[in-house]
XYZ file of C-alpha atoms in Angstrom:
493
model
C -36.454 9.448 31.738
C -38.739 9.210 28.712
C -35.754 9.786 26.434
C -33.829 6.922 28.035
C -36.808 4.567 27.694
C -37.210 5.586 24.036
C -33.535 4.917 23.331
C -33.781 1.499 24.980
C -36.849 0.658 22.894
C -35.120 1.758 19.683
C -32.036 -0.276 20.545
C -34.230 -3.309 21.257
C -36.040 -2.922 17.912
C -32.737 -2.658 16.035
C -31.345 -5.656 17.891
C -34.167 -7.889 16.711
C -34.667 -6.240 13.308
C -34.518 -8.585 10.369
C -31.661 -8.494 7.866
C -31.162 -6.365 5.819
C -31.627 -2.879 7.230
C -29.461 -1.060 4.677
C -28.109 -1.546 1.114
C -25.955 -4.601 0.415
C -22.812 -4.002 -1.624
C -21.284 -6.520 -4.030
C -17.558 -5.757 -4.416
C -16.094 -6.526 -7.867
C -12.328 -6.669 -8.432
C -12.345 -5.614 -12.093
C -13.505 -2.668 -14.172
C -17.112 -2.136 -15.281
C -17.834 -4.273 -18.344
C -15.717 -7.252 -17.296
C -17.224 -10.733 -17.115
C -17.632 -10.822 -13.338
C -18.862 -7.209 -13.267
C -21.602 -7.958 -15.830
C -22.503 -11.120 -13.914
C -22.844 -9.195 -10.629
C -24.953 -6.436 -12.187
C -27.268 -8.919 -13.866
C -27.687 -10.715 -10.540
C -28.662 -7.416 -8.914
C -31.278 -6.798 -11.617
C -32.859 -10.230 -11.276
C -32.671 -10.228 -7.457
C -35.108 -7.283 -7.455
C -37.820 -9.784 -8.469
C -37.478 -11.612 -5.177
C -36.648 -8.961 -2.566
C -37.091 -5.302 -1.771
C -33.529 -5.198 -0.433
C -31.194 -2.839 -2.261
C -28.100 -4.339 -3.877
C -25.242 -2.169 -5.164
C -22.157 -3.055 -7.226
C -18.872 -1.382 -6.291
C -15.671 -1.797 -8.329
C -12.444 -2.062 -6.307
C -9.773 -2.697 -8.920
C -6.099 -3.502 -8.473
C -3.817 -6.211 -7.181
C -5.444 -8.922 -9.318
C -8.321 -8.987 -6.848
C -6.350 -8.399 -3.655
C -7.742 -4.858 -3.214
C -11.314 -6.161 -3.408
C -10.555 -9.010 -1.000
C -9.041 -6.657 1.564
C -11.977 -4.306 1.200
C -14.402 -7.052 2.246
C -12.195 -8.519 4.970
C -11.583 -5.106 6.555
C -15.318 -4.650 7.178
C -17.595 -6.279 9.748
C -18.823 -9.811 9.036
C -22.423 -8.624 8.936
C -23.430 -9.651 5.402
C -23.607 -6.130 3.998
C -20.491 -6.602 1.899
C -20.250 -9.494 -0.587
C -17.193 -10.365 -2.666
C -17.777 -11.367 -6.285
C -15.243 -14.172 -6.786
C -13.680 -16.019 -9.700
C -11.393 -19.025 -9.871
C -8.482 -16.655 -10.605
C -8.555 -15.509 -6.947
C -7.000 -18.804 -5.879
C -3.801 -18.066 -7.814
C -3.790 -14.478 -6.553
C -3.839 -15.638 -2.935
C -0.956 -18.043 -3.552
C 1.146 -15.579 -5.556
C 0.989 -12.773 -3.013
C 2.302 -12.631 0.515
C -0.672 -10.657 1.809
C -1.814 -13.047 4.522
C -5.159 -13.742 2.823
C -6.319 -17.312 2.202
C -9.438 -19.156 1.058
C -10.201 -19.901 4.726
C -10.912 -16.208 5.313
C -14.110 -16.445 3.269
C -17.522 -18.080 3.393
C -17.980 -19.412 -0.153
C -21.768 -19.432 -0.043
C -22.832 -19.300 -3.708
C -21.210 -20.634 -6.883
C -23.278 -19.366 -9.833
C -21.527 -19.832 -13.198
C -19.111 -22.266 -14.847
C -17.452 -21.187 -18.075
C -15.593 -23.907 -20.054
C -11.945 -23.403 -20.951
C -11.114 -23.457 -24.659
C -8.110 -23.027 -26.948
C -8.667 -20.133 -29.341
C -6.729 -19.674 -32.590
C -6.666 -17.224 -35.487
C -8.912 -18.417 -38.315
C -6.599 -16.810 -40.890
C -3.465 -18.678 -39.780
C -2.253 -22.006 -41.116
C -3.007 -23.611 -37.735
C -6.697 -24.510 -37.637
C -7.004 -27.662 -35.518
C -5.742 -29.169 -32.285
C -3.543 -31.504 -34.340
C -2.041 -28.454 -36.070
C -1.263 -26.881 -32.677
C 0.528 -30.041 -31.512
C 2.501 -30.452 -34.749
C 3.550 -26.787 -34.772
C 4.585 -26.918 -31.086
C 6.827 -29.918 -31.713
C 8.259 -28.264 -34.806
C 9.091 -25.111 -32.848
C 10.670 -27.178 -30.050
C 9.053 -25.335 -27.151
C 8.991 -21.891 -28.787
C 5.311 -21.816 -29.703
C 3.758 -18.632 -28.286
C 0.638 -18.903 -26.103
C -1.036 -15.639 -25.132
C -3.040 -14.563 -22.093
C -3.209 -12.242 -19.081
C -0.616 -12.356 -16.321
C 2.035 -14.831 -15.216
C 0.606 -17.453 -12.866
C -3.015 -16.596 -13.598
C -5.792 -19.072 -14.324
C -5.236 -19.084 -18.091
C -1.490 -19.548 -17.642
C -2.092 -22.576 -15.437
C -4.547 -23.984 -17.980
C -1.830 -23.604 -20.622
C 0.720 -25.421 -18.444
C -1.743 -28.228 -17.755
C -2.606 -28.490 -21.453
C 1.057 -28.690 -22.458
C 1.496 -31.613 -20.090
C -1.580 -33.448 -21.401
C -0.662 -32.862 -25.062
C 3.007 -33.722 -24.573
C 4.276 -30.365 -25.853
C 5.966 -27.229 -24.532
C 5.315 -23.578 -25.206
C 6.144 -20.010 -24.240
C 3.639 -18.085 -22.129
C 3.468 -14.452 -23.246
C 1.619 -12.363 -20.629
C -0.421 -9.252 -21.395
C -2.016 -6.703 -19.105
C -5.479 -8.067 -19.794
C -7.390 -10.591 -21.853
C -8.443 -8.014 -24.456
C -4.799 -7.118 -25.130
C -3.887 -10.797 -25.553
C -6.814 -11.354 -27.919
C -5.737 -8.361 -29.986
C -2.246 -9.864 -30.179
C -3.708 -13.174 -31.398
C -5.720 -11.352 -34.051
C -2.479 -9.703 -35.125
C -0.868 -13.175 -35.329
C 1.693 -12.384 -32.608
C 1.038 -15.789 -31.107
C -0.580 -19.131 -31.893
C -3.018 -19.881 -29.053
C -5.133 -17.865 -26.624
C -6.502 -19.699 -23.577
C -9.973 -18.399 -22.863
C -13.701 -19.066 -22.877
C -16.299 -19.334 -25.673
C -17.551 -15.793 -25.094
C -14.117 -14.500 -26.192
C -14.880 -15.624 -29.759
C -18.317 -14.010 -30.006
C -18.284 -10.992 -32.293
C -14.774 -11.803 -33.512
C -15.072 -13.595 -36.893
C -11.281 -13.878 -37.237
C -11.113 -16.178 -34.204
C -12.174 -19.803 -33.778
C -12.041 -22.491 -31.102
C -9.700 -25.443 -31.663
C -10.860 -27.551 -28.704
C -13.047 -27.301 -25.598
C -12.294 -28.880 -22.201
C -15.777 -30.296 -21.522
C -17.113 -33.878 -21.490
C -19.435 -33.083 -24.402
C -19.517 -30.536 -27.198
C -20.951 -27.081 -26.575
C -24.682 -26.814 -27.219
C -24.637 -23.457 -29.028
C -25.133 -23.820 -32.792
C -22.099 -21.684 -33.584
C -19.839 -24.067 -31.617
C -21.442 -27.424 -32.402
C -18.538 -28.402 -34.697
C -15.865 -27.650 -32.068
C -14.305 -30.925 -30.851
C -13.612 -31.741 -27.217
C -10.193 -32.767 -25.953
C -11.732 -36.100 -24.977
C -12.693 -36.784 -28.599
C -9.079 -36.241 -29.562
C -7.863 -38.665 -26.914
C -6.712 -36.200 -24.232
C -7.897 -36.161 -20.611
C -9.093 -32.559 -20.330
C -12.826 -32.578 -19.698
C -13.717 -30.562 -16.607
C -11.641 -27.383 -16.950
C -13.767 -24.345 -16.163
C -13.636 -20.782 -14.948
C -16.212 -20.464 -12.183
C -17.784 -17.288 -10.859
C -19.618 -16.883 -7.594
C -19.957 -14.931 -4.370
C -18.369 -15.066 -0.932
C -18.805 -13.442 2.465
C -16.289 -12.708 5.163
C -15.951 -15.791 7.358
C -18.012 -15.494 10.539
C -20.891 -13.638 8.883
C -24.113 -13.671 10.927
C -26.193 -16.762 10.186
C -29.337 -14.653 9.622
C -27.591 -12.664 6.877
C -26.127 -15.792 5.306
C -29.516 -17.551 5.201
C -31.188 -14.512 3.626
C -28.507 -14.095 0.968
C -28.344 -17.788 0.120
C -32.109 -17.835 -0.405
C -32.036 -14.817 -2.754
C -29.029 -16.036 -4.740
C -30.560 -19.508 -5.105
C -33.762 -17.983 -6.485
C -31.696 -15.951 -8.960
C -29.821 -19.099 -10.004
C -33.150 -20.813 -10.786
C -34.578 -17.805 -12.626
C -35.355 -18.228 -16.353
C -33.910 -14.832 -17.289
C -30.709 -15.642 -15.401
C -30.300 -18.972 -17.152
C -30.888 -17.324 -20.522
C -28.342 -14.621 -19.715
C -25.674 -17.187 -18.792
C -26.461 -19.412 -21.789
C -25.996 -16.451 -24.154
C -22.327 -16.387 -23.164
C -22.017 -20.165 -23.777
C -21.481 -20.696 -20.046
C -23.535 -22.868 -17.689
C -25.648 -21.668 -14.746
C -25.186 -23.602 -11.496
C -25.871 -23.132 -7.833
C -23.245 -24.510 -5.485
C -24.185 -24.038 -1.862
C -21.593 -23.428 0.828
C -20.466 -27.021 1.406
C -20.121 -27.942 -2.267
C -18.562 -24.620 -3.287
C -16.002 -24.788 -0.469
C -15.046 -28.323 -1.483
C -14.493 -27.223 -5.087
C -12.399 -24.226 -3.978
C -10.165 -26.464 -1.847
C -9.636 -28.913 -4.726
C -8.816 -26.055 -7.111
C -6.343 -24.606 -4.606
C -4.365 -27.861 -4.504
C -4.327 -28.076 -8.291
C -3.296 -24.422 -8.668
C -0.384 -24.978 -6.288
C 0.684 -28.009 -8.310
C 0.762 -26.177 -11.634
C 2.215 -22.946 -10.224
C 5.087 -25.100 -8.990
C 5.449 -26.941 -12.305
C 5.527 -23.592 -14.105
C 8.307 -22.369 -11.811
C 6.124 -19.482 -10.658
C 6.384 -20.404 -6.982
C 8.765 -22.620 -5.023
C 8.189 -26.108 -3.690
C 7.481 -24.860 -0.158
C 5.145 -22.021 -1.151
C 2.218 -23.716 0.541
C 3.657 -22.658 3.880
C 2.722 -19.153 4.939
C 5.682 -16.857 4.962
C 5.345 -15.241 8.367
C 9.077 -14.880 9.027
C 9.514 -11.481 7.365
C 10.025 -9.621 10.653
C 12.461 -12.236 11.938
C 14.511 -12.136 8.723
C 14.579 -8.338 8.739
C 15.618 -8.185 12.390
C 18.332 -10.814 11.888
C 19.815 -8.990 8.905
C 19.732 -5.660 10.768
C 21.524 -7.251 13.726
C 24.198 -8.681 11.415
C 24.622 -5.260 9.774
C 25.142 -3.455 13.075
C 27.420 -6.245 14.301
C 29.638 -5.935 11.215
C 29.844 -2.172 11.652
C 30.829 -2.670 15.288
C 33.555 -5.183 14.365
C 34.961 -2.867 11.693
C 34.925 0.080 14.088
C 36.810 -1.871 16.761
C 39.305 -3.683 14.566
C 39.722 -1.699 11.347
C 39.126 1.974 12.057
C 40.598 2.926 8.723
C 37.756 1.050 7.001
C 34.984 2.655 9.073
C 34.050 5.372 6.564
C 30.905 6.531 4.825
C 31.440 4.280 1.818
C 31.713 1.121 3.908
C 28.620 2.069 5.928
C 26.621 2.459 2.716
C 28.125 -0.643 1.096
C 27.306 -2.983 3.989
C 23.893 -1.342 4.377
C 23.081 -2.019 0.725
C 24.153 -5.645 1.143
C 21.829 -5.963 4.143
C 18.882 -4.393 2.277
C 19.612 -6.424 -0.868
C 19.380 -9.620 1.147
C 16.018 -8.549 2.556
C 14.598 -7.540 -0.857
C 15.776 -10.824 -2.364
C 13.983 -12.676 0.425
C 10.777 -10.802 -0.396
C 11.016 -11.897 -4.060
C 11.536 -15.619 -3.362
C 7.919 -16.414 -4.310
C 7.657 -13.891 -7.145
C 7.035 -15.354 -10.616
C 10.387 -15.792 -12.409
C 9.199 -16.977 -15.809
C 11.243 -20.180 -15.675
C 8.910 -22.370 -17.716
C 8.000 -19.733 -20.264
C 11.616 -18.776 -20.836
C 10.623 -15.150 -20.508
C 11.122 -12.353 -18.016
C 9.098 -12.796 -14.835
C 7.982 -10.332 -12.130
C 10.942 -11.261 -9.910
C 13.397 -10.140 -12.576
C 13.211 -6.374 -12.044
C 13.723 -6.239 -8.240
C 16.458 -8.860 -8.515
C 18.264 -6.842 -11.170
C 18.350 -3.992 -8.650
C 19.598 -6.409 -5.992
C 22.433 -7.641 -8.237
C 23.358 -4.061 -9.150
C 23.440 -3.050 -5.461
C 25.623 -6.049 -4.592
C 28.092 -5.209 -7.362
C 28.161 -1.530 -6.324
C 28.598 -2.468 -2.644
C 31.506 -4.812 -3.326
C 33.163 -2.150 -5.465
C 32.819 0.393 -2.638
C 34.265 -2.052 -0.097
C 37.201 -2.851 -2.387
C 37.882 0.870 -2.810
C 37.791 1.437 0.971
C 40.196 -1.453 1.660
C 42.528 -0.378 -1.130
C 42.755 3.297 -0.181
C 42.695 2.875 3.616
C 41.163 6.214 4.546
C 41.067 7.181 8.237
C 38.073 7.586 10.501
C 38.877 11.266 11.107
C 38.795 12.017 7.389
C 35.318 10.550 6.995
C 33.645 11.119 10.368
C 30.964 13.451 8.998
C 30.371 11.184 6.014
C 29.759 8.217 8.331
C 26.925 10.032 10.073
C 25.269 10.947 6.790
C 25.719 7.444 5.422
C 24.216 5.841 8.529
C 21.286 8.191 8.266
C 20.759 7.221 4.622
C 20.822 3.514 5.464
C 18.221 3.978 8.188
C 16.083 6.043 5.811
C 16.161 3.070 3.434
C 15.259 0.738 6.288
C 12.278 2.858 7.235
C 11.293 2.980 3.587
C 11.000 -0.807 3.383
C 9.080 -1.034 6.654
C 6.562 1.697 5.785
C 5.866 0.606 2.201
C 3.242 -1.941 3.271
C 1.164 0.787 4.920
C 1.681 3.806 2.640
C 2.259 1.998 -0.661
C 5.128 1.960 -3.127
C 4.481 5.287 -4.843
C 4.037 7.608 -1.848
C 6.761 5.913 0.224
C 9.268 5.910 -2.644
C 8.593 9.554 -3.480
C 9.101 10.635 0.142
C 12.236 8.481 0.480
C 13.863 9.872 -2.676
C 13.182 13.480 -1.686
C 14.331 12.888 1.917
C 17.423 10.992 0.800
C 18.571 13.714 -1.576
C 17.948 16.386 1.046
C 19.822 14.373 3.685
C 22.816 14.130 1.350
C 22.805 17.941 1.063
C 21.231 18.182 -2.395
C 18.797 21.099 -2.190
C 17.365 21.890 -5.628
C 13.618 21.248 -5.128
C 12.503 21.221 -8.766
C 15.146 18.712 -9.852
C 14.462 16.579 -6.758
C 10.763 16.392 -7.620
C 11.402 15.724 -11.337
C 13.921 12.933 -10.629
C 11.645 11.296 -8.046
C 8.602 11.516 -10.309
C 10.568 10.161 -13.271
C 11.760 7.180 -11.242
C 8.173 6.380 -10.197
C 7.016 6.595 -13.814
C 9.802 4.226 -14.862
C 8.801 1.820 -12.086
C 5.186 1.888 -13.203
C 6.027 1.206 -16.849
C 8.616 -1.491 -16.117
C 6.895 -3.385 -13.304
C 3.163 -2.698 -13.668
C 2.983 -2.650 -17.450
C 5.890 -4.808 -18.659
C 6.051 -7.448 -15.934
C 2.372 -7.383 -14.967
C 3.047 -7.019 -11.228
C 0.821 -4.423 -9.519
C 2.909 -2.324 -7.144
C 1.373 -2.050 -3.650
C -0.747 1.034 -2.994
C -0.648 0.505 0.775
C -3.067 -0.811 3.352
C -4.133 2.724 4.284
C -5.279 3.511 0.728
C -7.004 0.245 -0.189
């Protein structure tokens, strides 16, 4: 009886205990040393002045922020997990079909605004904004602008700038900002879209123009002109950084965190830290920050569409994947049934595989409708690789069907082959359905091994080598070349 009473008392104490009762984790989407990572760690250091609560920083990299977002959303809305956010997340949400939107978060604290600038190589012949414009017109749309990713924040800033300046350019994506900066220093391009901090410690680089109403206050940038001075309406373009909670977080936790983050935002050391990077400290509370995020989402959609990165109707959530898959599967089975009933001589293994590949190609193409295609930049986009496979499968399928019709083999000759071919098609179907949960790499490896074994190929070492080699090729071509992170699966995020 005493034990029961004690348990009830403990439960009552915990129920009314003040937040927090355990460490609070700030989830960062990039590697240690990145801008948002340094910002989060500095916030943790300064927050220790105002609370005894323990704050930790945890890096969850991958998916251009999608892994970090899922990590927070998959936990309870209790305030113990905070997402460090940047303006780039808005594009990420619109470019992926992951079912995550800005409405899933409580944007409770905007902390930093970093002005957008055009950076050029000091050693090149192009040294001013006027030089950039003249060179762009001379090159007739072939001027190379460098930055990370297709459809990212810097890409959209470039597209917007081209429109305001009345020029066109080519967007050349790199895996990260540091790679793009290195390319600019090597004179592999003309302009890098970035922030003032990108120039610090790099004497070969200089800023051609800054998108702020007034010139930067730092002595080293006092001679940098604004776009407004040059007669162009680009004056409030910034990269913001802040923090968000899962929507529905307990009000007690939200109030506590807002109070601490506001005190950090007003701290002298914090303001000095932000100023040293030529950025500006701010504190946007929930209502103001949410309003800004909504405005930025509309603008991002506009320029993603102008750039040809997403389609006109991309604002609508694409929740029809299951319906499309089911419809295509029904059509596939219906076609097989019609062939079996009317043209037995065509119902062979080759036709089963050919029509199955057409069905799967249609589904894969549907999945890539909103992938970046590089239309504006005139370069290869992330949709290119899967669509090349689709086109190859369609060509191969049509060739198989032509061969079947031409040769007219009988059902009895190919009865065993039909069973194996049907099995292979359904293995491929399962592969597509399971990829979301187990990720591209594990699912593809299992599918390739299973497929070869099903088709009676039983040399284990070669099977493993071929499967591993294909995955390596996929990683280099899609992750590295096209800058599209392959899914690692919900179960491993």
